[in-house]
Amino acid sequence: VQLGTDLYQFYIPIYGHGLGLSASSIGSVLAAFATASFLARFGLTRLVARFGEERVLAGAFWLGATGFVLVPLCGNAVALAAASFVFGLGMACGQPITTMLMFSRSIEGRSGEMLGLRLTANNLMRVAGPAVFGLFASALGLTAVFMINALMMAGGAYASKPPARSGRRT
């Protein structure tokens, strides 16, 4: 979630500049992401209560994947802002839910260690991710970066989905 958000916020201005958008238009596109993030947090408690953490997290990843897929299809600021809004809805839900799941699934008394590992992984991705994706962008172009990130988000959605319930009673 963190890497996807960081890369999105890094590459959207580059993509927008490539489209010939003004700085204020690019700022508006990023503001659509921030607005969606703000709004999504208001409904997060209800979504989790209704669907559970795993389903909401999987949905967040699917929205992130959708946002990444839509970006290369956008040719103007309005379409790019819509894609950014979709992405923001998902990513705003993803970060708090991963923290909730980390605390609820950690061994009692060891949640601090889990938080430390989570922060370490996030910071490692913040350092390595831009370098790796910068290589992809140089070699394959921005569209490839967005598609690879969409695949990563889809993989996160698949990994996050709750286990299927069997119809049998035990």
Short mmCIF file of N, CA and C in Angstrom, two decimals:
data_model
loop_
_atom_site.label_atom_id
_atom_site.label_comp_id
_atom_site.label_asym_id
_atom_site.label_seq_id
_atom_site.Cartn_x
_atom_site.Cartn_y
_atom_site.Cartn_z
N VAL A 1 0.84 -1.19 0.00
CA VAL A 1 0.00 0.00 0.00
C VAL A 1 0.88 1.25 0.00
N GLN A 2 1.88 1.24 0.88
CA GLN A 2 2.74 2.42 0.99
C GLN A 2 3.53 2.65 -0.30
N LEU A 3 4.09 1.59 -0.84
CA LEU A 3 4.86 1.73 -2.08
C LEU A 3 3.97 2.21 -3.22
N GLY A 4 2.79 1.64 -3.34
CA GLY A 4 1.87 2.06 -4.39
C GLY A 4 1.52 3.53 -4.27
N THR A 5 1.24 3.98 -3.06
CA THR A 5 0.91 5.39 -2.83
C THR A 5 2.10 6.29 -3.17
N ASP A 6 3.27 5.91 -2.70
CA ASP A 6 4.47 6.72 -2.98
C ASP A 6 4.74 6.82 -4.48
N LEU A 7 4.67 5.69 -5.16
CA LEU A 7 4.95 5.69 -6.59
C LEU A 7 3.89 6.47 -7.36
N TYR A 8 2.65 6.35 -6.93
CA TYR A 8 1.58 7.09 -7.59
C TYR A 8 1.82 8.59 -7.48
N GLN A 9 2.11 9.04 -6.27
CA GLN A 9 2.33 10.46 -6.06
C GLN A 9 3.60 10.96 -6.75
N PHE A 10 4.55 10.07 -6.98
CA PHE A 10 5.77 10.46 -7.68
C PHE A 10 5.56 10.51 -9.19
N TYR A 11 4.89 9.51 -9.73
CA TYR A 11 4.77 9.41 -11.19
C TYR A 11 3.61 10.19 -11.81
N ILE A 12 2.59 10.52 -11.03
CA ILE A 12 1.48 11.29 -11.59
C ILE A 12 1.95 12.67 -12.10
N PRO A 13 2.75 13.40 -11.33
CA PRO A 13 3.22 14.68 -11.89
C PRO A 13 4.06 14.50 -13.17
N ILE A 14 4.86 13.45 -13.22
CA ILE A 14 5.66 13.21 -14.43
C ILE A 14 4.74 12.88 -15.60
N TYR A 15 3.75 12.02 -15.35
CA TYR A 15 2.81 11.67 -16.41
C TYR A 15 2.01 12.90 -16.84
N GLY A 16 1.54 13.68 -15.88
CA GLY A 16 0.78 14.88 -16.20
C GLY A 16 1.61 15.88 -17.00
N HIS A 17 2.86 16.01 -16.65
CA HIS A 17 3.75 16.90 -17.41
C HIS A 17 3.90 16.39 -18.85
N GLY A 18 4.00 15.08 -18.99
CA GLY A 18 4.09 14.48 -20.32
C GLY A 18 2.84 14.73 -21.16
N LEU A 19 1.70 14.87 -20.49
CA LEU A 19 0.45 15.19 -21.20
C LEU A 19 0.35 16.67 -21.53
N GLY A 20 1.26 17.45 -20.98
CA GLY A 20 1.21 18.89 -21.21
C GLY A 20 0.34 19.63 -20.22
N LEU A 21 0.03 19.01 -19.10
CA LEU A 21 -0.80 19.66 -18.09
C LEU A 21 -0.01 20.73 -17.35
N SER A 22 -0.70 21.76 -16.94
CA SER A 22 -0.06 22.82 -16.16
C SER A 22 0.19 22.33 -14.74
N ALA A 23 1.02 23.07 -14.02
CA ALA A 23 1.30 22.70 -12.63
C ALA A 23 0.04 22.73 -11.78
N SER A 24 -0.84 23.69 -12.02
CA SER A 24 -2.08 23.75 -11.24
C SER A 24 -3.01 22.59 -11.58
N SER A 25 -3.01 22.15 -12.84
CA SER A 25 -3.83 20.97 -13.20
C SER A 25 -3.29 19.72 -12.53
N ILE A 26 -1.98 19.57 -12.52
CA ILE A 26 -1.37 18.42 -11.85
C ILE A 26 -1.67 18.47 -10.35
N GLY A 27 -1.62 19.65 -9.78
CA GLY A 27 -1.99 19.80 -8.37
C GLY A 27 -3.43 19.43 -8.12
N SER A 28 -4.31 19.75 -9.05
CA SER A 28 -5.72 19.38 -8.91
C SER A 28 -5.91 17.86 -8.98
N VAL A 29 -5.13 17.22 -9.83
CA VAL A 29 -5.18 15.76 -9.92
C VAL A 29 -4.75 15.14 -8.59
N LEU A 30 -3.67 15.65 -8.01
CA LEU A 30 -3.22 15.15 -6.71
C LEU A 30 -4.21 15.50 -5.61
N ALA A 31 -4.89 16.63 -5.75
CA ALA A 31 -5.92 17.01 -4.77
C ALA A 31 -7.10 16.05 -4.82
N ALA A 32 -7.42 15.53 -6.01
CA ALA A 32 -8.49 14.53 -6.12
C ALA A 32 -8.13 13.28 -5.32
N PHE A 33 -6.87 12.87 -5.39
CA PHE A 33 -6.38 11.74 -4.59
C PHE A 33 -6.56 12.04 -3.10
N ALA A 34 -6.13 13.23 -2.67
CA ALA A 34 -6.21 13.60 -1.26
C ALA A 34 -7.66 13.69 -0.79
N THR A 35 -8.53 14.23 -1.63
CA THR A 35 -9.95 14.34 -1.29
C THR A 35 -10.57 12.96 -1.10
N ALA A 36 -10.28 12.06 -2.02
CA ALA A 36 -10.81 10.69 -1.90
C ALA A 36 -10.28 10.02 -0.64
N SER A 37 -9.01 10.24 -0.34
CA SER A 37 -8.43 9.65 0.88
C SER A 37 -9.14 10.16 2.11
N PHE A 38 -9.40 11.45 2.14
CA PHE A 38 -10.10 12.07 3.27
C PHE A 38 -11.50 11.50 3.42
N LEU A 39 -12.23 11.41 2.31
CA LEU A 39 -13.61 10.91 2.35
C LEU A 39 -13.67 9.43 2.72
N ALA A 40 -12.75 8.65 2.20
CA ALA A 40 -12.76 7.21 2.47
C ALA A 40 -12.57 6.90 3.94
N ARG A 41 -11.77 7.70 4.61
CA ARG A 41 -11.53 7.44 6.04
C ARG A 41 -12.79 7.62 6.87
N PHE A 42 -13.71 8.47 6.42
CA PHE A 42 -14.97 8.65 7.15
C PHE A 42 -15.83 7.40 7.12
N GLY A 43 -15.82 6.68 6.03
CA GLY A 43 -16.66 5.50 5.91
C GLY A 43 -15.97 4.21 6.27
N LEU A 44 -14.71 4.29 6.63
CA LEU A 44 -13.92 3.07 6.87
C LEU A 44 -14.48 2.22 8.00
N THR A 45 -14.87 2.83 9.09
CA THR A 45 -15.38 2.06 10.24
C THR A 45 -16.62 1.26 9.85
N ARG A 46 -17.52 1.89 9.11
CA ARG A 46 -18.73 1.19 8.68
C ARG A 46 -18.42 0.07 7.70
N LEU A 47 -17.50 0.34 6.77
CA LEU A 47 -17.12 -0.71 5.81
C LEU A 47 -16.53 -1.93 6.51
N VAL A 48 -15.64 -1.69 7.46
CA VAL A 48 -15.02 -2.80 8.18
C VAL A 48 -16.05 -3.54 9.02
N ALA A 49 -16.96 -2.82 9.65
CA ALA A 49 -17.99 -3.47 10.46
C ALA A 49 -18.90 -4.34 9.59
N ARG A 50 -19.16 -3.88 8.38
CA ARG A 50 -20.08 -4.62 7.50
C ARG A 50 -19.40 -5.78 6.77
N PHE A 51 -18.17 -5.55 6.26
CA PHE A 51 -17.54 -6.55 5.40
C PHE A 51 -16.33 -7.25 6.02
N GLY A 52 -15.76 -6.72 7.07
CA GLY A 52 -14.57 -7.29 7.68
C GLY A 52 -13.30 -6.71 7.08
N GLU A 53 -12.23 -6.78 7.85
CA GLU A 53 -10.97 -6.17 7.44
C GLU A 53 -10.42 -6.74 6.14
N GLU A 54 -10.44 -8.06 6.02
CA GLU A 54 -9.82 -8.69 4.84
C GLU A 54 -10.53 -8.29 3.55
N ARG A 55 -11.86 -8.28 3.58
CA ARG A 55 -12.61 -7.91 2.37
C ARG A 55 -12.39 -6.45 2.00
N VAL A 56 -12.38 -5.59 2.99
CA VAL A 56 -12.16 -4.17 2.71
C VAL A 56 -10.75 -3.95 2.19
N LEU A 57 -9.77 -4.65 2.77
CA LEU A 57 -8.40 -4.53 2.29
C LEU A 57 -8.28 -5.04 0.86
N ALA A 58 -8.91 -6.16 0.56
CA ALA A 58 -8.89 -6.68 -0.82
C ALA A 58 -9.53 -5.66 -1.76
N GLY A 59 -10.65 -5.07 -1.35
CA GLY A 59 -11.29 -4.05 -2.17
C GLY A 59 -10.41 -2.83 -2.36
N ALA A 60 -9.68 -2.46 -1.32
CA ALA A 60 -8.76 -1.32 -1.41
C ALA A 60 -7.68 -1.60 -2.45
N PHE A 61 -7.14 -2.81 -2.42
CA PHE A 61 -6.12 -3.17 -3.42
C PHE A 61 -6.71 -3.18 -4.83
N TRP A 62 -7.95 -3.67 -4.97
CA TRP A 62 -8.58 -3.67 -6.30
C TRP A 62 -8.79 -2.25 -6.81
N LEU A 63 -9.19 -1.35 -5.93
CA LEU A 63 -9.33 0.05 -6.34
C LEU A 63 -7.98 0.64 -6.73
N GLY A 64 -6.93 0.28 -5.98
CA GLY A 64 -5.59 0.73 -6.33
C GLY A 64 -5.16 0.21 -7.69
N ALA A 65 -5.42 -1.06 -7.94
CA ALA A 65 -5.08 -1.65 -9.24
C ALA A 65 -5.85 -0.96 -10.36
N THR A 66 -7.12 -0.70 -10.11
CA THR A 66 -7.95 -0.02 -11.11
C THR A 66 -7.41 1.37 -11.41
N GLY A 67 -7.03 2.10 -10.36
CA GLY A 67 -6.47 3.43 -10.55
C GLY A 67 -5.20 3.39 -11.39
N PHE A 68 -4.32 2.43 -11.12
CA PHE A 68 -3.09 2.31 -11.90
C PHE A 68 -3.37 1.96 -13.36
N VAL A 69 -4.35 1.09 -13.60
CA VAL A 69 -4.68 0.72 -14.97
C VAL A 69 -5.28 1.91 -15.73
N LEU A 70 -6.08 2.70 -15.04
CA LEU A 70 -6.76 3.82 -15.71
C LEU A 70 -5.82 4.96 -16.11
N VAL A 71 -4.75 5.17 -15.35
CA VAL A 71 -3.88 6.32 -15.60
C VAL A 71 -3.39 6.40 -17.05
N PRO A 72 -2.81 5.33 -17.62
CA PRO A 72 -2.31 5.47 -19.00
C PRO A 72 -3.42 5.68 -20.03
N LEU A 73 -4.66 5.42 -19.65
CA LEU A 73 -5.78 5.63 -20.55
C LEU A 73 -6.30 7.06 -20.49
N CYS A 74 -5.80 7.85 -19.55
CA CYS A 74 -6.27 9.22 -19.36
C CYS A 74 -5.45 10.19 -20.19
N GLY A 75 -6.14 11.03 -20.92
CA GLY A 75 -5.45 12.00 -21.76
C GLY A 75 -5.67 13.44 -21.37
N ASN A 76 -6.41 13.67 -20.26
CA ASN A 76 -6.64 15.04 -19.81
C ASN A 76 -6.73 15.08 -18.29
N ALA A 77 -6.77 16.27 -17.75
CA ALA A 77 -6.74 16.45 -16.29
C ALA A 77 -7.99 15.89 -15.62
N VAL A 78 -9.14 16.03 -16.25
CA VAL A 78 -10.39 15.56 -15.63
C VAL A 78 -10.37 14.03 -15.50
N ALA A 79 -10.01 13.35 -16.56
CA ALA A 79 -9.94 11.88 -16.51
C ALA A 79 -8.87 11.43 -15.52
N LEU A 80 -7.74 12.11 -15.52
CA LEU A 80 -6.67 11.75 -14.60
C LEU A 80 -7.09 11.99 -13.15
N ALA A 81 -7.84 13.05 -12.90
CA ALA A 81 -8.35 13.31 -11.56
C ALA A 81 -9.34 12.22 -11.13
N ALA A 82 -10.15 11.74 -12.07
CA ALA A 82 -11.09 10.65 -11.74
C ALA A 82 -10.33 9.38 -11.38
N ALA A 83 -9.30 9.05 -12.14
CA ALA A 83 -8.47 7.88 -11.83
C ALA A 83 -7.78 8.07 -10.49
N SER A 84 -7.33 9.27 -10.22
CA SER A 84 -6.66 9.59 -8.97
C SER A 84 -7.63 9.45 -7.79
N PHE A 85 -8.87 9.84 -8.01
CA PHE A 85 -9.89 9.71 -6.97
C PHE A 85 -10.14 8.24 -6.64
N VAL A 86 -10.26 7.41 -7.66
CA VAL A 86 -10.46 5.97 -7.47
C VAL A 86 -9.29 5.39 -6.68
N PHE A 87 -8.09 5.75 -7.08
CA PHE A 87 -6.89 5.26 -6.39
C PHE A 87 -6.88 5.73 -4.93
N GLY A 88 -7.24 6.98 -4.70
CA GLY A 88 -7.25 7.51 -3.35
C GLY A 88 -8.25 6.82 -2.44
N LEU A 89 -9.41 6.44 -2.98
CA LEU A 89 -10.39 5.71 -2.18
C LEU A 89 -9.80 4.41 -1.64
N GLY A 90 -9.09 3.71 -2.49
CA GLY A 90 -8.51 2.44 -2.07
C GLY A 90 -7.36 2.60 -1.11
N MET A 91 -6.44 3.46 -1.44
CA MET A 91 -5.24 3.56 -0.63
C MET A 91 -5.51 4.16 0.75
N ALA A 92 -6.53 4.98 0.86
CA ALA A 92 -6.87 5.53 2.17
C ALA A 92 -7.35 4.44 3.12
N CYS A 93 -7.99 3.42 2.58
CA CYS A 93 -8.47 2.31 3.41
C CYS A 93 -7.34 1.34 3.72
N GLY A 94 -6.42 1.19 2.79
CA GLY A 94 -5.38 0.17 2.93
C GLY A 94 -4.45 0.37 4.10
N GLN A 95 -3.98 1.58 4.32
CA GLN A 95 -2.99 1.79 5.37
C GLN A 95 -3.53 1.54 6.77
N PRO A 96 -4.69 2.09 7.14
CA PRO A 96 -5.18 1.80 8.49
C PRO A 96 -5.55 0.33 8.69
N ILE A 97 -6.06 -0.30 7.65
CA ILE A 97 -6.45 -1.70 7.81
C ILE A 97 -5.23 -2.60 7.99
N THR A 98 -4.16 -2.33 7.26
CA THR A 98 -2.95 -3.16 7.45
C THR A 98 -2.42 -3.00 8.86
N THR A 99 -2.53 -1.81 9.43
CA THR A 99 -2.10 -1.61 10.81
C THR A 99 -3.03 -2.35 11.77
N MET A 100 -4.34 -2.29 11.54
CA MET A 100 -5.30 -3.01 12.38
C MET A 100 -5.03 -4.51 12.35
N LEU A 101 -4.84 -5.05 11.14
CA LEU A 101 -4.59 -6.48 11.01
C LEU A 101 -3.28 -6.88 11.67
N MET A 102 -2.28 -6.02 11.55
CA MET A 102 -1.00 -6.31 12.17
C MET A 102 -1.15 -6.42 13.69
N PHE A 103 -1.87 -5.51 14.29
CA PHE A 103 -2.07 -5.56 15.73
C PHE A 103 -2.93 -6.75 16.14
N SER A 104 -4.01 -7.01 15.40
CA SER A 104 -4.91 -8.10 15.79
C SER A 104 -4.31 -9.48 15.57
N ARG A 105 -3.35 -9.59 14.67
CA ARG A 105 -2.77 -10.90 14.37
C ARG A 105 -1.42 -11.14 15.00
N SER A 106 -0.91 -10.15 15.71
CA SER A 106 0.40 -10.34 16.34
C SER A 106 0.23 -11.11 17.64
N ILE A 107 1.29 -11.75 18.05
CA ILE A 107 1.30 -12.48 19.31
C ILE A 107 1.15 -11.46 20.44
N GLU A 108 0.37 -11.80 21.44
CA GLU A 108 0.14 -10.87 22.54
C GLU A 108 1.47 -10.42 23.15
N GLY A 109 1.58 -9.12 23.32
CA GLY A 109 2.78 -8.56 23.89
C GLY A 109 3.88 -8.29 22.88
N ARG A 110 3.65 -8.65 21.62
CA ARG A 110 4.70 -8.46 20.61
C ARG A 110 4.26 -7.56 19.46
N SER A 111 3.20 -6.80 19.69
CA SER A 111 2.71 -5.93 18.63
C SER A 111 3.73 -4.83 18.30
N GLY A 112 4.53 -4.43 19.28
CA GLY A 112 5.58 -3.44 19.02
C GLY A 112 6.60 -3.95 18.02
N GLU A 113 6.95 -5.22 18.15
CA GLU A 113 7.88 -5.82 17.19
C GLU A 113 7.28 -5.85 15.79
N MET A 114 6.01 -6.21 15.73
CA MET A 114 5.33 -6.24 14.44
C MET A 114 5.27 -4.86 13.81
N LEU A 115 4.99 -3.85 14.62
CA LEU A 115 4.96 -2.49 14.11
C LEU A 115 6.34 -2.09 13.60
N GLY A 116 7.38 -2.47 14.33
CA GLY A 116 8.74 -2.18 13.90
C GLY A 116 9.07 -2.85 12.57
N LEU A 117 8.66 -4.11 12.41
CA LEU A 117 8.89 -4.80 11.14
C LEU A 117 8.11 -4.16 10.00
N ARG A 118 6.88 -3.74 10.29
CA ARG A 118 6.07 -3.07 9.27
C ARG A 118 6.72 -1.76 8.84
N LEU A 119 7.18 -0.98 9.81
CA LEU A 119 7.83 0.29 9.48
C LEU A 119 9.14 0.06 8.72
N THR A 120 9.87 -0.98 9.11
CA THR A 120 11.11 -1.31 8.40
C THR A 120 10.81 -1.68 6.95
N ALA A 121 9.82 -2.51 6.74
CA ALA A 121 9.45 -2.90 5.37
C ALA A 121 8.98 -1.69 4.57
N ASN A 122 8.17 -0.82 5.19
CA ASN A 122 7.71 0.39 4.49
C ASN A 122 8.89 1.27 4.10
N ASN A 123 9.81 1.48 5.02
CA ASN A 123 10.95 2.34 4.72
C ASN A 123 11.88 1.71 3.69
N LEU A 124 12.04 0.41 3.74
CA LEU A 124 12.84 -0.29 2.72
C LEU A 124 12.22 -0.08 1.34
N MET A 125 10.91 -0.21 1.26
CA MET A 125 10.22 -0.01 -0.02
C MET A 125 10.31 1.45 -0.48
N ARG A 126 10.32 2.37 0.46
CA ARG A 126 10.43 3.79 0.10
C ARG A 126 11.81 4.10 -0.48
N VAL A 127 12.82 3.33 -0.10
CA VAL A 127 14.17 3.53 -0.63
C VAL A 127 14.35 2.75 -1.93
N ALA A 128 14.01 1.47 -1.90
CA ALA A 128 14.27 0.60 -3.06
C ALA A 128 13.25 0.78 -4.17
N GLY A 129 12.00 1.03 -3.83
CA GLY A 129 10.94 1.12 -4.82
C GLY A 129 11.18 2.15 -5.91
N PRO A 130 11.46 3.40 -5.56
CA PRO A 130 11.70 4.38 -6.61
C PRO A 130 12.89 4.04 -7.51
N ALA A 131 13.93 3.46 -6.93
CA ALA A 131 15.08 3.08 -7.76
C ALA A 131 14.72 1.97 -8.74
N VAL A 132 14.03 0.95 -8.24
CA VAL A 132 13.63 -0.16 -9.11
C VAL A 132 12.66 0.31 -10.18
N PHE A 133 11.66 1.07 -9.78
CA PHE A 133 10.67 1.51 -10.76
C PHE A 133 11.22 2.60 -11.67
N GLY A 134 12.23 3.32 -11.22
CA GLY A 134 12.92 4.25 -12.10
C GLY A 134 13.61 3.52 -13.24
N LEU A 135 14.19 2.35 -12.93
CA LEU A 135 14.79 1.52 -13.97
C LEU A 135 13.73 1.05 -14.97
N PHE A 136 12.60 0.59 -14.44
CA PHE A 136 11.50 0.16 -15.32
C PHE A 136 11.02 1.31 -16.20
N ALA A 137 10.87 2.48 -15.59
CA ALA A 137 10.38 3.64 -16.35
C ALA A 137 11.38 4.02 -17.45
N SER A 138 12.66 3.96 -17.13
CA SER A 138 13.68 4.30 -18.13
C SER A 138 13.70 3.29 -19.27
N ALA A 139 13.56 2.03 -18.92
CA ALA A 139 13.66 0.97 -19.94
C ALA A 139 12.35 0.75 -20.70
N LEU A 140 11.21 0.84 -20.00
CA LEU A 140 9.94 0.43 -20.59
C LEU A 140 8.91 1.54 -20.72
N GLY A 141 9.14 2.67 -20.06
CA GLY A 141 8.19 3.77 -20.11
C GLY A 141 7.25 3.79 -18.92
N LEU A 142 6.53 4.89 -18.78
CA LEU A 142 5.64 5.06 -17.63
C LEU A 142 4.46 4.10 -17.64
N THR A 143 3.96 3.78 -18.81
CA THR A 143 2.82 2.85 -18.87
C THR A 143 3.18 1.53 -18.21
N ALA A 144 4.39 1.05 -18.45
CA ALA A 144 4.82 -0.21 -17.83
C ALA A 144 4.86 -0.08 -16.31
N VAL A 145 5.30 1.06 -15.81
CA VAL A 145 5.34 1.27 -14.37
C VAL A 145 3.93 1.19 -13.79
N PHE A 146 2.98 1.85 -14.44
CA PHE A 146 1.60 1.81 -13.93
C PHE A 146 1.02 0.39 -14.01
N MET A 147 1.32 -0.33 -15.06
CA MET A 147 0.78 -1.70 -15.20
C MET A 147 1.43 -2.66 -14.19
N ILE A 148 2.72 -2.52 -13.97
CA ILE A 148 3.39 -3.38 -12.98
C ILE A 148 2.82 -3.10 -11.60
N ASN A 149 2.59 -1.84 -11.30
CA ASN A 149 1.98 -1.50 -10.01
C ASN A 149 0.56 -2.02 -9.91
N ALA A 150 -0.17 -1.99 -11.01
CA ALA A 150 -1.53 -2.55 -11.01
C ALA A 150 -1.48 -4.05 -10.71
N LEU A 151 -0.50 -4.73 -11.28
CA LEU A 151 -0.34 -6.16 -10.99
C LEU A 151 0.03 -6.40 -9.53
N MET A 152 0.88 -5.54 -8.99
CA MET A 152 1.22 -5.67 -7.56
C MET A 152 -0.01 -5.47 -6.68
N MET A 153 -0.82 -4.48 -7.04
CA MET A 153 -2.04 -4.22 -6.27
C MET A 153 -3.02 -5.39 -6.39
N ALA A 154 -3.15 -5.94 -7.59
CA ALA A 154 -4.03 -7.10 -7.78
C ALA A 154 -3.51 -8.29 -6.97
N GLY A 155 -2.21 -8.46 -6.92
CA GLY A 155 -1.63 -9.52 -6.09
C GLY A 155 -1.94 -9.30 -4.62
N GLY A 156 -1.88 -8.05 -4.18
CA GLY A 156 -2.25 -7.74 -2.80
C GLY A 156 -3.71 -8.03 -2.53
N ALA A 157 -4.57 -7.75 -3.51
CA ALA A 157 -6.00 -8.04 -3.36
C ALA A 157 -6.22 -9.54 -3.22
N TYR A 158 -5.53 -10.29 -4.07
CA TYR A 158 -5.67 -11.74 -4.01
C TYR A 158 -5.17 -12.29 -2.67
N ALA A 159 -4.04 -11.78 -2.20
CA ALA A 159 -3.48 -12.25 -0.93
C ALA A 159 -4.33 -11.81 0.26
N SER A 160 -5.09 -10.74 0.11
CA SER A 160 -5.88 -10.19 1.22
C SER A 160 -7.26 -10.79 1.34
N LYS A 161 -7.72 -11.44 0.30
CA LYS A 161 -9.10 -11.93 0.36
C LYS A 161 -9.24 -12.97 1.46
N PRO A 162 -10.36 -12.92 2.15
CA PRO A 162 -10.56 -13.87 3.25
C PRO A 162 -10.70 -15.29 2.71
N PRO A 163 -10.35 -16.26 3.53
CA PRO A 163 -10.51 -17.65 3.08
C PRO A 163 -11.96 -17.97 2.78
N ALA A 164 -12.17 -18.80 1.78
CA ALA A 164 -13.54 -19.19 1.40
C ALA A 164 -14.13 -20.04 2.51
N ARG A 165 -15.39 -19.79 2.75
CA ARG A 165 -16.09 -20.58 3.76
C ARG A 165 -16.69 -21.80 3.11
N SER A 166 -16.56 -22.92 3.76
CA SER A 166 -17.15 -24.12 3.19
C SER A 166 -18.63 -24.16 3.59
N GLY A 167 -19.42 -24.79 2.76
CA GLY A 167 -20.84 -24.88 3.03
C GLY A 167 -21.16 -25.96 4.05
N ARG A 168 -20.14 -26.74 4.43
CA ARG A 168 -20.38 -27.82 5.38
C ARG A 168 -20.32 -27.32 6.81
N ARG A 169 -21.13 -27.89 7.63
CA ARG A 169 -21.10 -27.57 9.06
C ARG A 169 -20.31 -28.66 9.76
N THR A 170 -19.54 -28.22 10.72
CA THR A 170 -18.75 -29.21 11.48
C THR A 170 -19.24 -29.36 12.87
#
